[in-house]
């Protein structure tokens, strides 16, 4: 015999042999179902453009070839992706993750974050993104997984990027 639980007021026939929920159990189940429905609605909610492209930038950052930081960038024009970029060595060079960067071989104790970058071979994500933009940056929007450094901000401005979005 299969067991089914239902609320006592759901119209079960009077001599039903199956267990019934108490009113309190029924309210708890309804509350759990309401929470689940809200969760599913939120999970299926369509993101706005900024959230959408920031999520893509986050995925791009997973390709970063730097041992100290992972940054991703997406250049968008008219809600269409023009190019993507992540921080790492220039194309054709030995990646930081493969030992190509002197800075990347140092621990945070040896070289704290935001120290001088003289010994870093990596290009920033924004610059890599612009390098593959085929001169389509003017009027575009750059989505980056963190705020651009001062130098990158100047370069983005020089290329005519209208807006920079970061978390």
PDB file of N, CA and C in Angstrom, residues 56-162:
ATOM      1  N   UNK A  56      29.259  37.006 -17.625  1.00  0.00           N
ATOM      2  CA  UNK A  56      30.130  36.537 -18.710  1.00  0.00           C
ATOM      3  C   UNK A  56      31.575  36.928 -18.403  1.00  0.00           C
ATOM      4  N   UNK A  57      31.796  38.146 -17.913  1.00  0.00           N
ATOM      5  CA  UNK A  57      33.153  38.579 -17.542  1.00  0.00           C
ATOM      6  C   UNK A  57      33.725  37.674 -16.454  1.00  0.00           C
ATOM      7  N   UNK A  58      32.886  37.253 -15.529  1.00  0.00           N
ATOM      8  CA  UNK A  58      33.329  36.344 -14.472  1.00  0.00           C
ATOM      9  C   UNK A  58      33.762  35.009 -15.063  1.00  0.00           C
ATOM     10  N   UNK A  59      33.016  34.512 -16.024  1.00  0.00           N
ATOM     11  CA  UNK A  59      33.398  33.266 -16.699  1.00  0.00           C
ATOM     12  C   UNK A  59      34.708  33.451 -17.464  1.00  0.00           C
ATOM     13  N   UNK A  60      34.854  34.571 -18.144  1.00  0.00           N
ATOM     14  CA  UNK A  60      36.093  34.865 -18.879  1.00  0.00           C
ATOM     15  C   UNK A  60      37.281  34.892 -17.923  1.00  0.00           C
ATOM     16  N   UNK A  61      37.078  35.425 -16.715  1.00  0.00           N
ATOM     17  CA  UNK A  61      38.184  35.532 -15.749  1.00  0.00           C
ATOM     18  C   UNK A  61      38.766  34.170 -15.384  1.00  0.00           C
ATOM     19  N   UNK A  62      37.991  33.117 -15.548  1.00  0.00           N
ATOM     20  CA  UNK A  62      38.487  31.774 -15.222  1.00  0.00           C
ATOM     21  C   UNK A  62      39.608  31.336 -16.173  1.00  0.00           C
ATOM     22  N   UNK A  63      39.747  32.003 -17.308  1.00  0.00           N
ATOM     23  CA  UNK A  63      40.826  31.708 -18.260  1.00  0.00           C
ATOM     24  C   UNK A  63      42.118  32.437 -17.911  1.00  0.00           C
ATOM     25  N   UNK A  64      42.066  33.342 -16.945  1.00  0.00           N
ATOM     26  CA  UNK A  64      43.243  34.147 -16.597  1.00  0.00           C
ATOM     27  C   UNK A  64      44.440  33.247 -16.305  1.00  0.00           C
ATOM     28  N   UNK A  65      45.595  33.701 -16.777  1.00  0.00           N
ATOM     29  CA  UNK A  65      46.820  32.913 -16.635  1.00  0.00           C
ATOM     30  C   UNK A  65      47.783  33.581 -15.660  1.00  0.00           C
ATOM     31  N   UNK A  66      47.237  34.254 -14.669  1.00  0.00           N
ATOM     32  CA  UNK A  66      48.049  34.910 -13.651  1.00  0.00           C
ATOM     33  C   UNK A  66      47.921  34.123 -12.356  1.00  0.00           C
ATOM     34  N   UNK A  67      49.024  33.959 -11.652  1.00  0.00           N
ATOM     35  CA  UNK A  67      48.994  33.204 -10.401  1.00  0.00           C
ATOM     36  C   UNK A  67      48.509  34.048  -9.228  1.00  0.00           C
ATOM     37  N   UNK A  68      48.432  35.354  -9.402  1.00  0.00           N
ATOM     38  CA  UNK A  68      48.090  36.236  -8.280  1.00  0.00           C
ATOM     39  C   UNK A  68      46.689  36.833  -8.359  1.00  0.00           C
ATOM     40  N   UNK A  69      46.108  36.861  -9.533  1.00  0.00           N
ATOM     41  CA  UNK A  69      44.801  37.500  -9.675  1.00  0.00           C
ATOM     42  C   UNK A  69      44.109  36.997 -10.941  1.00  0.00           C
ATOM     43  N   UNK A  70      42.796  36.916 -10.905  1.00  0.00           N
ATOM     44  CA  UNK A  70      42.017  36.515 -12.083  1.00  0.00           C
ATOM     45  C   UNK A  70      41.005  37.618 -12.379  1.00  0.00           C
ATOM     46  N   UNK A  71      41.169  38.240 -13.543  1.00  0.00           N
ATOM     47  CA  UNK A  71      40.284  39.329 -13.948  1.00  0.00           C
ATOM     48  C   UNK A  71      39.797  39.028 -15.360  1.00  0.00           C
ATOM     49  N   UNK A  72      38.518  39.278 -15.585  1.00  0.00           N
ATOM     50  CA  UNK A  72      37.933  39.100 -16.905  1.00  0.00           C
ATOM     51  C   UNK A  72      37.286  40.392 -17.362  1.00  0.00           C
ATOM     52  N   UNK A  73      37.248  40.587 -18.686  1.00  0.00           N
ATOM     53  CA  UNK A  73      36.643  41.786 -19.260  1.00  0.00           C
ATOM     54  C   UNK A  73      35.854  41.410 -20.506  1.00  0.00           C
ATOM     55  N   UNK A  74      34.764  42.125 -20.724  1.00  0.00           N
ATOM     56  CA  UNK A  74      33.932  41.930 -21.914  1.00  0.00           C
ATOM     57  C   UNK A  74      33.612  43.310 -22.468  1.00  0.00           C
ATOM     58  N   UNK A  75      33.897  43.518 -23.741  1.00  0.00           N
ATOM     59  CA  UNK A  75      33.545  44.767 -24.416  1.00  0.00           C
ATOM     60  C   UNK A  75      32.255  44.530 -25.180  1.00  0.00           C
ATOM     61  N   UNK A  76      31.288  45.404 -24.957  1.00  0.00           N
ATOM     62  CA  UNK A  76      29.956  45.243 -25.529  1.00  0.00           C
ATOM     63  C   UNK A  76      29.558  46.516 -26.255  1.00  0.00           C
ATOM     64  N   UNK A  77      28.927  46.345 -27.392  1.00  0.00           N
ATOM     65  CA  UNK A  77      28.389  47.485 -28.131  1.00  0.00           C
ATOM     66  C   UNK A  77      27.000  47.104 -28.612  1.00  0.00           C
ATOM     67  N   UNK A  78      26.025  47.943 -28.304  1.00  0.00           N
ATOM     68  CA  UNK A  78      24.627  47.674 -28.663  1.00  0.00           C
ATOM     69  C   UNK A  78      24.168  46.305 -28.155  1.00  0.00           C
ATOM     70  N   UNK A  79      24.552  45.992 -26.928  1.00  0.00           N
ATOM     71  CA  UNK A  79      24.200  44.723 -26.266  1.00  0.00           C
ATOM     72  C   UNK A  79      24.682  43.490 -27.026  1.00  0.00           C
ATOM     73  N   UNK A  80      25.771  43.631 -27.761  1.00  0.00           N
ATOM     74  CA  UNK A  80      26.411  42.511 -28.456  1.00  0.00           C
ATOM     75  C   UNK A  80      27.884  42.479 -28.052  1.00  0.00           C
ATOM     76  N   UNK A  81      28.401  41.288 -27.800  1.00  0.00           N
ATOM     77  CA  UNK A  81      29.798  41.157 -27.388  1.00  0.00           C
ATOM     78  C   UNK A  81      30.722  41.420 -28.573  1.00  0.00           C
ATOM     79  N   UNK A  82      31.644  42.339 -28.355  1.00  0.00           N
ATOM     80  CA  UNK A  82      32.649  42.667 -29.370  1.00  0.00           C
ATOM     81  C   UNK A  82      33.894  41.824 -29.143  1.00  0.00           C
ATOM     82  N   UNK A  83      34.345  41.759 -27.880  1.00  0.00           N
ATOM     83  CA  UNK A  83      35.539  40.978 -27.565  1.00  0.00           C
ATOM     84  C   UNK A  83      35.581  40.678 -26.075  1.00  0.00           C
ATOM     85  N   UNK A  84      36.459  39.754 -25.734  1.00  0.00           N
ATOM     86  CA  UNK A  84      36.675  39.405 -24.326  1.00  0.00           C
ATOM     87  C   UNK A  84      38.176  39.406 -24.063  1.00  0.00           C
ATOM     88  N   UNK A  85      38.543  39.524 -22.805  1.00  0.00           N
ATOM     89  CA  UNK A  85      39.955  39.469 -22.445  1.00  0.00           C
ATOM     90  C   UNK A  85      40.116  39.096 -20.984  1.00  0.00           C
ATOM     91  N   UNK A  86      41.264  38.547 -20.681  1.00  0.00           N
ATOM     92  CA  UNK A  86      41.584  38.211 -19.294  1.00  0.00           C
ATOM     93  C   UNK A  86      43.045  38.529 -19.079  1.00  0.00           C
ATOM     94  N   UNK A  87      43.451  38.662 -17.819  1.00  0.00           N
ATOM     95  CA  UNK A  87      44.828  39.023 -17.540  1.00  0.00           C
ATOM     96  C   UNK A  87      45.755  37.825 -17.725  1.00  0.00           C
ATOM     97  N   UNK A  88      46.903  38.111 -18.287  1.00  0.00           N
ATOM     98  CA  UNK A  88      47.896  37.077 -18.525  1.00  0.00           C
ATOM     99  C   UNK A  88      48.972  37.563 -19.476  1.00  0.00           C
ATOM    100  N   UNK A  89      49.902  36.696 -19.760  1.00  0.00           N
ATOM    101  CA  UNK A  89      51.021  37.030 -20.645  1.00  0.00           C
ATOM    102  C   UNK A  89      50.515  37.311 -22.056  1.00  0.00           C
ATOM    103  N   UNK A  90      51.240  38.146 -22.805  1.00  0.00           N
ATOM    104  CA  UNK A  90      50.857  38.379 -24.201  1.00  0.00           C
ATOM    105  C   UNK A  90      50.855  37.059 -24.985  1.00  0.00           C
ATOM    106  N   UNK A  91      50.051  37.011 -26.022  1.00  0.00           N
ATOM    107  CA  UNK A  91      49.969  35.813 -26.864  1.00  0.00           C
ATOM    108  C   UNK A  91      51.358  35.380 -27.311  1.00  0.00           C
ATOM    109  N   UNK A  92      51.627  34.096 -27.203  1.00  0.00           N
ATOM    110  CA  UNK A  92      52.905  33.540 -27.622  1.00  0.00           C
ATOM    111  C   UNK A  92      53.965  33.498 -26.536  1.00  0.00           C
ATOM    112  N   UNK A  93      53.721  34.163 -25.427  1.00  0.00           N
ATOM    113  CA  UNK A  93      54.674  34.175 -24.317  1.00  0.00           C
ATOM    114  C   UNK A  93      54.334  33.061 -23.328  1.00  0.00           C
ATOM    115  N   UNK A  94      55.294  32.705 -22.487  1.00  0.00           N
ATOM    116  CA  UNK A  94      55.056  31.700 -21.456  1.00  0.00           C
ATOM    117  C   UNK A  94      54.143  32.318 -20.401  1.00  0.00           C
ATOM    118  N   UNK A  95      53.055  31.637 -20.098  1.00  0.00           N
ATOM    119  CA  UNK A  95      52.081  32.147 -19.132  1.00  0.00           C
ATOM    120  C   UNK A  95      52.663  32.195 -17.724  1.00  0.00           C
ATOM    121  N   UNK A  96      52.070  33.056 -16.922  1.00  0.00           N
ATOM    122  CA  UNK A  96      52.456  33.166 -15.510  1.00  0.00           C
ATOM    123  C   UNK A  96      52.267  31.824 -14.810  1.00  0.00           C
ATOM    124  N   UNK A  97      51.164  31.151 -15.126  1.00  0.00           N
ATOM    125  CA  UNK A  97      50.877  29.861 -14.487  1.00  0.00           C
ATOM    126  C   UNK A  97      51.886  28.793 -14.875  1.00  0.00           C
ATOM    127  N   UNK A  98      52.641  29.032 -15.933  1.00  0.00           N
ATOM    128  CA  UNK A  98      53.685  28.095 -16.366  1.00  0.00           C
ATOM    129  C   UNK A  98      55.074  28.582 -15.960  1.00  0.00           C
ATOM    130  N   UNK A  99      55.142  29.581 -15.071  1.00  0.00           N
ATOM    131  CA  UNK A  99      56.418  30.064 -14.564  1.00  0.00           C
ATOM    132  C   UNK A  99      57.034  31.199 -15.348  1.00  0.00           C
ATOM    133  N   UNK A 100      56.315  31.794 -16.289  1.00  0.00           N
ATOM    134  CA  UNK A 100      56.875  32.849 -17.133  1.00  0.00           C
ATOM    135  C   UNK A 100      56.985  34.212 -16.486  1.00  0.00           C
ATOM    136  N   UNK A 101      56.336  34.420 -15.374  1.00  0.00           N
ATOM    137  CA  UNK A 101      56.313  35.746 -14.750  1.00  0.00           C
ATOM    138  C   UNK A 101      57.099  35.746 -13.445  1.00  0.00           C
ATOM    139  N   UNK A 102      58.131  36.580 -13.344  1.00  0.00           N
ATOM    140  CA  UNK A 102      58.892  36.659 -12.091  1.00  0.00           C
ATOM    141  C   UNK A 102      58.004  37.063 -10.904  1.00  0.00           C
ATOM    142  N   UNK A 103      57.077  37.977 -11.114  1.00  0.00           N
ATOM    143  CA  UNK A 103      56.181  38.414 -10.042  1.00  0.00           C
ATOM    144  C   UNK A 103      55.295  37.257  -9.583  1.00  0.00           C
ATOM    145  N   UNK A 104      54.836  36.461 -10.522  1.00  0.00           N
ATOM    146  CA  UNK A 104      53.949  35.349 -10.209  1.00  0.00           C
ATOM    147  C   UNK A 104      54.598  34.236  -9.419  1.00  0.00           C
ATOM    148  N   UNK A 105      55.918  34.213  -9.413  1.00  0.00           N
ATOM    149  CA  UNK A 105      56.634  33.183  -8.648  1.00  0.00           C
ATOM    150  C   UNK A 105      56.852  33.587  -7.195  1.00  0.00           C
ATOM    151  N   UNK A 106      56.467  34.815  -6.860  1.00  0.00           N
ATOM    152  CA  UNK A 106      56.658  35.316  -5.490  1.00  0.00           C
ATOM    153  C   UNK A 106      55.368  35.169  -4.687  1.00  0.00           C
ATOM    154  N   UNK A 107      55.515  34.873  -3.402  1.00  0.00           N
ATOM    155  CA  UNK A 107      54.355  34.758  -2.517  1.00  0.00           C
ATOM    156  C   UNK A 107      53.881  36.163  -2.143  1.00  0.00           C
ATOM    157  N   UNK A 108      52.708  36.229  -1.545  1.00  0.00           N
ATOM    158  CA  UNK A 108      52.189  37.512  -1.074  1.00  0.00           C
ATOM    159  C   UNK A 108      53.034  38.057   0.068  1.00  0.00           C
ATOM    160  N   UNK A 109      53.699  37.178   0.822  1.00  0.00           N
ATOM    161  CA  UNK A 109      54.604  37.646   1.875  1.00  0.00           C
ATOM    162  C   UNK A 109      55.838  38.301   1.265  1.00  0.00           C
ATOM    163  N   UNK A 110      56.333  37.713   0.159  1.00  0.00           N
ATOM    164  CA  UNK A 110      57.516  38.264  -0.512  1.00  0.00           C
ATOM    165  C   UNK A 110      57.186  39.544  -1.275  1.00  0.00           C
ATOM    166  N   UNK A 111      55.988  39.601  -1.827  1.00  0.00           N
ATOM    167  CA  UNK A 111      55.582  40.761  -2.619  1.00  0.00           C
ATOM    168  C   UNK A 111      54.092  41.000  -2.383  1.00  0.00           C
ATOM    169  N   UNK A 112      53.746  41.933  -1.507  1.00  0.00           N
ATOM    170  CA  UNK A 112      52.336  42.170  -1.173  1.00  0.00           C
ATOM    171  C   UNK A 112      51.523  42.637  -2.389  1.00  0.00           C
ATOM    172  N   UNK A 113      50.217  42.417  -2.350  1.00  0.00           N
ATOM    173  CA  UNK A 113      49.352  42.925  -3.426  1.00  0.00           C
ATOM    174  C   UNK A 113      49.513  44.433  -3.582  1.00  0.00           C
ATOM    175  N   UNK A 114      49.321  44.913  -4.789  1.00  0.00           N
ATOM    176  CA  UNK A 114      49.420  46.339  -5.143  1.00  0.00           C
ATOM    177  C   UNK A 114      50.833  46.887  -5.055  1.00  0.00           C
ATOM    178  N   UNK A 115      51.825  45.998  -5.012  1.00  0.00           N
ATOM    179  CA  UNK A 115      53.214  46.443  -5.069  1.00  0.00           C
ATOM    180  C   UNK A 115      53.542  46.800  -6.513  1.00  0.00           C
ATOM    181  N   UNK A 116      54.750  47.285  -6.724  1.00  0.00           N
ATOM    182  CA  UNK A 116      55.182  47.643  -8.072  1.00  0.00           C
ATOM    183  C   UNK A 116      55.046  46.460  -9.041  1.00  0.00           C
ATOM    184  N   UNK A 117      54.746  46.773 -10.280  1.00  0.00           N
ATOM    185  CA  UNK A 117      54.537  45.745 -11.304  1.00  0.00           C
ATOM    186  C   UNK A 117      55.688  45.677 -12.312  1.00  0.00           C
ATOM    187  N   UNK A 118      56.835  46.215 -11.958  1.00  0.00           N
ATOM    188  CA  UNK A 118      57.967  46.232 -12.889  1.00  0.00           C
ATOM    189  C   UNK A 118      58.365  44.834 -13.361  1.00  0.00           C
ATOM    190  N   UNK A 119      58.180  43.829 -12.519  1.00  0.00           N
ATOM    191  CA  UNK A 119      58.593  42.477 -12.883  1.00  0.00           C
ATOM    192  C   UNK A 119      57.418  41.604 -13.340  1.00  0.00           C
ATOM    193  N   UNK A 120      56.305  42.228 -13.722  1.00  0.00           N
ATOM    194  CA  UNK A 120      55.114  41.495 -14.168  1.00  0.00           C
ATOM    195  C   UNK A 120      55.049  41.503 -15.694  1.00  0.00           C
ATOM    196  N   UNK A 121      54.813  40.347 -16.287  1.00  0.00           N
ATOM    197  CA  UNK A 121      54.746  40.269 -17.752  1.00  0.00           C
ATOM    198  C   UNK A 121      53.313  40.318 -18.278  1.00  0.00           C
ATOM    199  N   UNK A 122      52.342  40.234 -17.382  1.00  0.00           N
ATOM    200  CA  UNK A 122      50.936  40.122 -17.787  1.00  0.00           C
ATOM    201  C   UNK A 122      50.370  41.438 -18.310  1.00  0.00           C
ATOM    202  N   UNK A 123      49.444  41.291 -19.238  1.00  0.00           N
ATOM    203  CA  UNK A 123      48.615  42.410 -19.673  1.00  0.00           C
ATOM    204  C   UNK A 123      47.319  42.343 -18.877  1.00  0.00           C
ATOM    205  N   UNK A 124      46.761  43.500 -18.571  1.00  0.00           N
ATOM    206  CA  UNK A 124      45.500  43.515 -17.843  1.00  0.00           C
ATOM    207  C   UNK A 124      44.369  43.066 -18.762  1.00  0.00           C
ATOM    208  N   UNK A 125      43.321  42.564 -18.157  1.00  0.00           N
ATOM    209  CA  UNK A 125      42.176  42.030 -18.902  1.00  0.00           C
ATOM    210  C   UNK A 125      41.590  43.069 -19.859  1.00  0.00           C
ATOM    211  N   UNK A 126      41.485  44.313 -19.403  1.00  0.00           N
ATOM    212  CA  UNK A 126      40.908  45.361 -20.244  1.00  0.00           C
ATOM    213  C   UNK A 126      41.744  45.591 -21.503  1.00  0.00           C
ATOM    214  N   UNK A 127      43.063  45.550 -21.357  1.00  0.00           N
ATOM    215  CA  UNK A 127      43.959  45.782 -22.494  1.00  0.00           C
ATOM    216  C   UNK A 127      43.874  44.610 -23.470  1.00  0.00           C
ATOM    217  N   UNK A 128      43.869  43.379 -22.946  1.00  0.00           N
ATOM    218  CA  UNK A 128      43.697  42.221 -23.822  1.00  0.00           C
ATOM    219  C   UNK A 128      42.366  42.284 -24.562  1.00  0.00           C
ATOM    220  N   UNK A 129      41.339  42.730 -23.882  1.00  0.00           N
ATOM    221  CA  UNK A 129      40.025  42.860 -24.498  1.00  0.00           C
ATOM    222  C   UNK A 129      40.064  43.889 -25.633  1.00  0.00           C
ATOM    223  N   UNK A 130      40.677  45.036 -25.386  1.00  0.00           N
ATOM    224  CA  UNK A 130      40.789  46.068 -26.420  1.00  0.00           C
ATOM    225  C   UNK A 130      41.634  45.600 -27.604  1.00  0.00           C
ATOM    226  N   UNK A 131      42.655  44.795 -27.325  1.00  0.00           N
ATOM    227  CA  UNK A 131      43.543  44.320 -28.397  1.00  0.00           C
ATOM    228  C   UNK A 131      42.788  43.505 -29.443  1.00  0.00           C
ATOM    229  N   UNK A 132      41.693  42.874 -29.034  1.00  0.00           N
ATOM    230  CA  UNK A 132      40.919  42.044 -29.966  1.00  0.00           C
ATOM    231  C   UNK A 132      39.593  42.684 -30.367  1.00  0.00           C
ATOM    232  N   UNK A 133      39.469  43.980 -30.130  1.00  0.00           N
ATOM    233  CA  UNK A 133      38.197  44.647 -30.396  1.00  0.00           C
ATOM    234  C   UNK A 133      38.039  45.153 -31.829  1.00  0.00           C
ATOM    235  N   UNK A 134      39.059  45.025 -32.636  1.00  0.00           N
ATOM    236  CA  UNK A 134      38.995  45.453 -34.034  1.00  0.00           C
ATOM    237  C   UNK A 134      38.494  46.897 -34.170  1.00  0.00           C
ATOM    238  N   UNK A 135      39.009  47.782 -33.356  1.00  0.00           N
ATOM    239  CA  UNK A 135      38.653  49.206 -33.393  1.00  0.00           C
ATOM    240  C   UNK A 135      37.168  49.471 -33.180  1.00  0.00           C
ATOM    241  N   UNK A 136      36.474  48.592 -32.466  1.00  0.00           N
ATOM    242  CA  UNK A 136      35.047  48.780 -32.210  1.00  0.00           C
ATOM    243  C   UNK A 136      34.770  49.257 -30.781  1.00  0.00           C
ATOM    244  N   UNK A 137      35.775  49.751 -30.079  1.00  0.00           N
ATOM    245  CA  UNK A 137      35.595  50.139 -28.679  1.00  0.00           C
ATOM    246  C   UNK A 137      34.815  51.441 -28.534  1.00  0.00           C
ATOM    247  N   UNK A 138      34.985  52.366 -29.487  1.00  0.00           N
ATOM    248  CA  UNK A 138      34.337  53.673 -29.362  1.00  0.00           C
ATOM    249  C   UNK A 138      32.829  53.501 -29.223  1.00  0.00           C
ATOM    250  N   UNK A 139      32.296  54.060 -28.133  1.00  0.00           N
ATOM    251  CA  UNK A 139      30.868  53.980 -27.875  1.00  0.00           C
ATOM    252  C   UNK A 139      30.440  52.712 -27.159  1.00  0.00           C
ATOM    253  N   UNK A 140      31.387  51.860 -26.827  1.00  0.00           N
ATOM    254  CA  UNK A 140      31.061  50.595 -26.182  1.00  0.00           C
ATOM    255  C   UNK A 140      31.037  50.680 -24.667  1.00  0.00           C
ATOM    256  N   UNK A 141      30.697  49.552 -24.070  1.00  0.00           N
ATOM    257  CA  UNK A 141      30.669  49.414 -22.616  1.00  0.00           C
ATOM    258  C   UNK A 141      31.617  48.278 -22.242  1.00  0.00           C
ATOM    259  N   UNK A 142      32.481  48.519 -21.265  1.00  0.00           N
ATOM    260  CA  UNK A 142      33.421  47.505 -20.792  1.00  0.00           C
ATOM    261  C   UNK A 142      32.919  46.965 -19.463  1.00  0.00           C
ATOM    262  N   UNK A 143      32.752  45.651 -19.396  1.00  0.00           N
ATOM    263  CA  UNK A 143      32.374  44.970 -18.164  1.00  0.00           C
ATOM    264  C   UNK A 143      33.623  44.280 -17.635  1.00  0.00           C
ATOM    265  N   UNK A 144      33.995  44.574 -16.380  1.00  0.00           N
ATOM    266  CA  UNK A 144      35.219  44.049 -15.791  1.00  0.00           C
ATOM    267  C   UNK A 144      34.905  43.497 -14.405  1.00  0.00           C
ATOM    268  N   UNK A 145      35.566  42.423 -14.029  1.00  0.00           N
ATOM    269  CA  UNK A 145      35.271  41.788 -12.748  1.00  0.00           C
ATOM    270  C   UNK A 145      35.794  42.559 -11.547  1.00  0.00           C
ATOM    271  N   UNK A 146      36.578  43.586 -11.772  1.00  0.00           N
ATOM    272  CA  UNK A 146      36.939  44.506 -10.690  1.00  0.00           C
ATOM    273  C   UNK A 146      37.269  45.859 -11.312  1.00  0.00           C
ATOM    274  N   UNK A 147      37.308  46.885 -10.484  1.00  0.00           N
ATOM    275  CA  UNK A 147      37.533  48.243 -10.979  1.00  0.00           C
ATOM    276  C   UNK A 147      38.869  48.328 -11.713  1.00  0.00           C
ATOM    277  N   UNK A 148      38.881  48.967 -12.878  1.00  0.00           N
ATOM    278  CA  UNK A 148      40.147  49.121 -13.613  1.00  0.00           C
ATOM    279  C   UNK A 148      41.148  49.973 -12.836  1.00  0.00           C
ATOM    280  N   UNK A 149      42.420  49.663 -13.020  1.00  0.00           N
ATOM    281  CA  UNK A 149      43.461  50.501 -12.421  1.00  0.00           C
ATOM    282  C   UNK A 149      43.440  51.860 -13.141  1.00  0.00           C
ATOM    283  N   UNK A 150      44.160  52.835 -12.592  1.00  0.00           N
ATOM    284  CA  UNK A 150      44.165  54.178 -13.184  1.00  0.00           C
ATOM    285  C   UNK A 150      44.643  54.158 -14.636  1.00  0.00           C
ATOM    286  N   UNK A 151      45.690  53.364 -14.910  1.00  0.00           N
ATOM    287  CA  UNK A 151      46.233  53.312 -16.260  1.00  0.00           C
ATOM    288  C   UNK A 151      45.208  52.733 -17.236  1.00  0.00           C
ATOM    289  N   UNK A 152      44.562  51.620 -16.858  1.00  0.00           N
ATOM    290  CA  UNK A 152      43.543  51.018 -17.723  1.00  0.00           C
ATOM    291  C   UNK A 152      42.371  51.973 -17.934  1.00  0.00           C
ATOM    292  N   UNK A 153      41.982  52.698 -16.895  1.00  0.00           N
ATOM    293  CA  UNK A 153      40.885  53.663 -17.018  1.00  0.00           C
ATOM    294  C   UNK A 153      41.224  54.726 -18.064  1.00  0.00           C
ATOM    295  N   UNK A 154      42.472  55.189 -18.072  1.00  0.00           N
ATOM    296  CA  UNK A 154      42.894  56.172 -19.074  1.00  0.00           C
ATOM    297  C   UNK A 154      42.866  55.583 -20.480  1.00  0.00           C
ATOM    298  N   UNK A 155      43.321  54.352 -20.617  1.00  0.00           N
ATOM    299  CA  UNK A 155      43.337  53.701 -21.937  1.00  0.00           C
ATOM    300  C   UNK A 155      41.900  53.479 -22.427  1.00  0.00           C
ATOM    301  N   UNK A 156      41.019  53.040 -21.554  1.00  0.00           N
ATOM    302  CA  UNK A 156      39.622  52.838 -21.941  1.00  0.00           C
ATOM    303  C   UNK A 156      39.003  54.151 -22.407  1.00  0.00           C
ATOM    304  N   UNK A 157      39.320  55.226 -21.709  1.00  0.00           N
ATOM    305  CA  UNK A 157      38.823  56.541 -22.109  1.00  0.00           C
ATOM    306  C   UNK A 157      39.391  56.949 -23.466  1.00  0.00           C
ATOM    307  N   UNK A 158      40.675  56.701 -23.675  1.00  0.00           N
ATOM    308  CA  UNK A 158      41.310  57.055 -24.943  1.00  0.00           C
ATOM    309  C   UNK A 158      40.714  56.271 -26.114  1.00  0.00           C
ATOM    310  N   UNK A 159      40.274  55.039 -25.865  1.00  0.00           N
ATOM    311  CA  UNK A 159      39.660  54.223 -26.908  1.00  0.00           C
ATOM    312  C   UNK A 159      38.187  54.564 -27.132  1.00  0.00           C
ATOM    313  N   UNK A 160      37.646  55.455 -26.310  1.00  0.00           N
ATOM    314  CA  UNK A 160      36.266  55.885 -26.494  1.00  0.00           C
ATOM    315  C   UNK A 160      35.232  55.000 -25.831  1.00  0.00           C
ATOM    316  N   UNK A 161      35.637  54.179 -24.858  1.00  0.00           N
ATOM    317  CA  UNK A 161      34.669  53.371 -24.127  1.00  0.00           C
ATOM    318  C   UNK A 161      33.808  54.324 -23.307  1.00  0.00           C
ATOM    319  N   UNK A 162      32.501  54.264 -23.503  1.00  0.00           N
ATOM    320  CA  UNK A 162      31.592  55.216 -22.866  1.00  0.00           C
ATOM    321  C   UNK A 162      31.311  54.933 -21.402  1.00  0.00           C
TER     322      UNK A 162
END
